[in-house]
């Protein structure tokens, strides 16, 4: 078998490029290491509930081109992401908005909230933040930081906020309206039939082989069934350091461990996403999947998320983009530029956290460059 494009990974980046290449008449083969397509947006239907196996994914974008593109492959519902946070026995709306401030301080007006925050920031007298804690305090003050940021962030990154660089929190948006919509984007929703069905439609007509590691195929020069394989170009969406066998060292990530549970009750927490911000609660958040599609089942399925250190062999989720890791990535990027007929893309290939619409945007941009803008 010989193909124009061999694509590693059937996640969003790989699927979008595969769709565009196939549409343009190119021969394409997608290799997927996992036993399913759709990457981290994979949803599995469990008795009518679409379970987000790798954590909550809410699609949102302000770009009409990208919204129109995904609507070619899925019907989206009108889900609005409005998470809540639990700190000890207190419950707060997210993002930080007037509902949050009213609950925290017993006030009603934006002016009152602004005065309290400004007073707390002034009293701290932080001129040049030296770490994440000082950066957050200088943006939102003591109360919001202690109750809604500190414990959650320490769990998320596995270290104290005073040991994290300030640039991780460049800004913390404060919304002085009673608006619980987490995103500001114009378009938002979740596929009615789940993300897996959306990616399946993108890959219609494309050859896809799951449960196959690209490294093994490259080493053998053939597929597991013995079919010899050649390709003109490789679209690589795996981890860039893994491609080079970690020759310069491993890039650092944070991973997530999920605990799924089916409960024989109709409604466990009343919301799809609930963050637990106190440091003495071991998980960061609980997802109740039925609420993403307004389910009315007599049972429910939840998943608890535990942030974890990444090790080789576990799934990398969040790149740790500090100076040391960014420098290492630039060295790998220099190696990548010398690879002939290999294009690195996606979250892992770029060592960058992307929202879904940005991943699609990058894949569409690449397809324009490779295949022509009118494809």
mmCIF file with all atom_site columns, C-alpha atoms in Angstrom, residues 3 7 26 41 53 80 106 111 116 120 128 143 157 187 270 301 335 345 353 363 373:
data_model
loop_
_atom_site.group_PDB
_atom_site.id
_atom_site.type_symbol
_atom_site.label_atom_id
_atom_site.label_alt_id
_atom_site.label_comp_id
_atom_site.label_asym_id
_atom_site.label_entity_id
_atom_site.label_seq_id
_atom_site.pdbx_PDB_ins_code
_atom_site.Cartn_x
_atom_site.Cartn_y
_atom_site.Cartn_z
_atom_site.occupancy
_atom_site.B_iso_or_equiv
_atom_site.pdbx_formal_charge
_atom_site.auth_seq_id
_atom_site.auth_comp_id
_atom_site.auth_asym_id
_atom_site.auth_atom_id
_atom_site.pdbx_PDB_model_num
ATOM 1  C CA . UNK A 1 3   ? -0.591  6.643  0.260  1.00 0.00 ? 3   UNK A CA 1
ATOM 2  C CA . UNK A 1 7   ? -1.655  10.481 9.528  1.00 0.00 ? 7   UNK A CA 1
ATOM 3  C CA . UNK A 1 26  ? -5.592  12.370 -2.010 1.00 0.00 ? 26  UNK A CA 1
ATOM 4  C CA . UNK A 1 41  ? -12.932 14.019 22.712 1.00 0.00 ? 41  UNK A CA 1
ATOM 5  C CA . UNK A 1 53  ? -14.305 9.346  28.652 1.00 0.00 ? 53  UNK A CA 1
ATOM 6  C CA . UNK A 1 80  ? -24.148 26.542 27.982 1.00 0.00 ? 80  UNK A CA 1
ATOM 7  C CA . UNK A 1 106 ? -23.344 39.435 50.596 1.00 0.00 ? 106 UNK A CA 1
ATOM 8  C CA . UNK A 1 111 ? -19.416 48.894 42.523 1.00 0.00 ? 111 UNK A CA 1
ATOM 9  C CA . UNK A 1 116 ? -13.792 44.996 47.925 1.00 0.00 ? 116 UNK A CA 1
ATOM 10 C CA . UNK A 1 120 ? -7.791  43.593 49.070 1.00 0.00 ? 120 UNK A CA 1
ATOM 11 C CA . UNK A 1 128 ? 6.094   42.579 40.999 1.00 0.00 ? 128 UNK A CA 1
ATOM 12 C CA . UNK A 1 143 ? -10.867 35.881 49.265 1.00 0.00 ? 143 UNK A CA 1
ATOM 13 C CA . UNK A 1 157 ? -0.241  21.240 38.943 1.00 0.00 ? 157 UNK A CA 1
ATOM 14 C CA . UNK A 1 187 ? -21.143 29.779 19.301 1.00 0.00 ? 187 UNK A CA 1
ATOM 15 C CA . UNK A 1 270 ? -27.606 19.128 39.386 1.00 0.00 ? 270 UNK A CA 1
ATOM 16 C CA . UNK A 1 301 ? -22.969 8.433  35.390 1.00 0.00 ? 301 UNK A CA 1
ATOM 17 C CA . UNK A 1 335 ? 15.055  18.792 14.951 1.00 0.00 ? 335 UNK A CA 1
ATOM 18 C CA . UNK A 1 345 ? 0.654   19.266 14.405 1.00 0.00 ? 345 UNK A CA 1
ATOM 19 C CA . UNK A 1 353 ? -2.792  23.382 25.032 1.00 0.00 ? 353 UNK A CA 1
ATOM 20 C CA . UNK A 1 363 ? -5.760  21.680 10.762 1.00 0.00 ? 363 UNK A CA 1
ATOM 21 C CA . UNK A 1 373 ? -7.454  27.106 -0.132 1.00 0.00 ? 373 UNK A CA 1
#
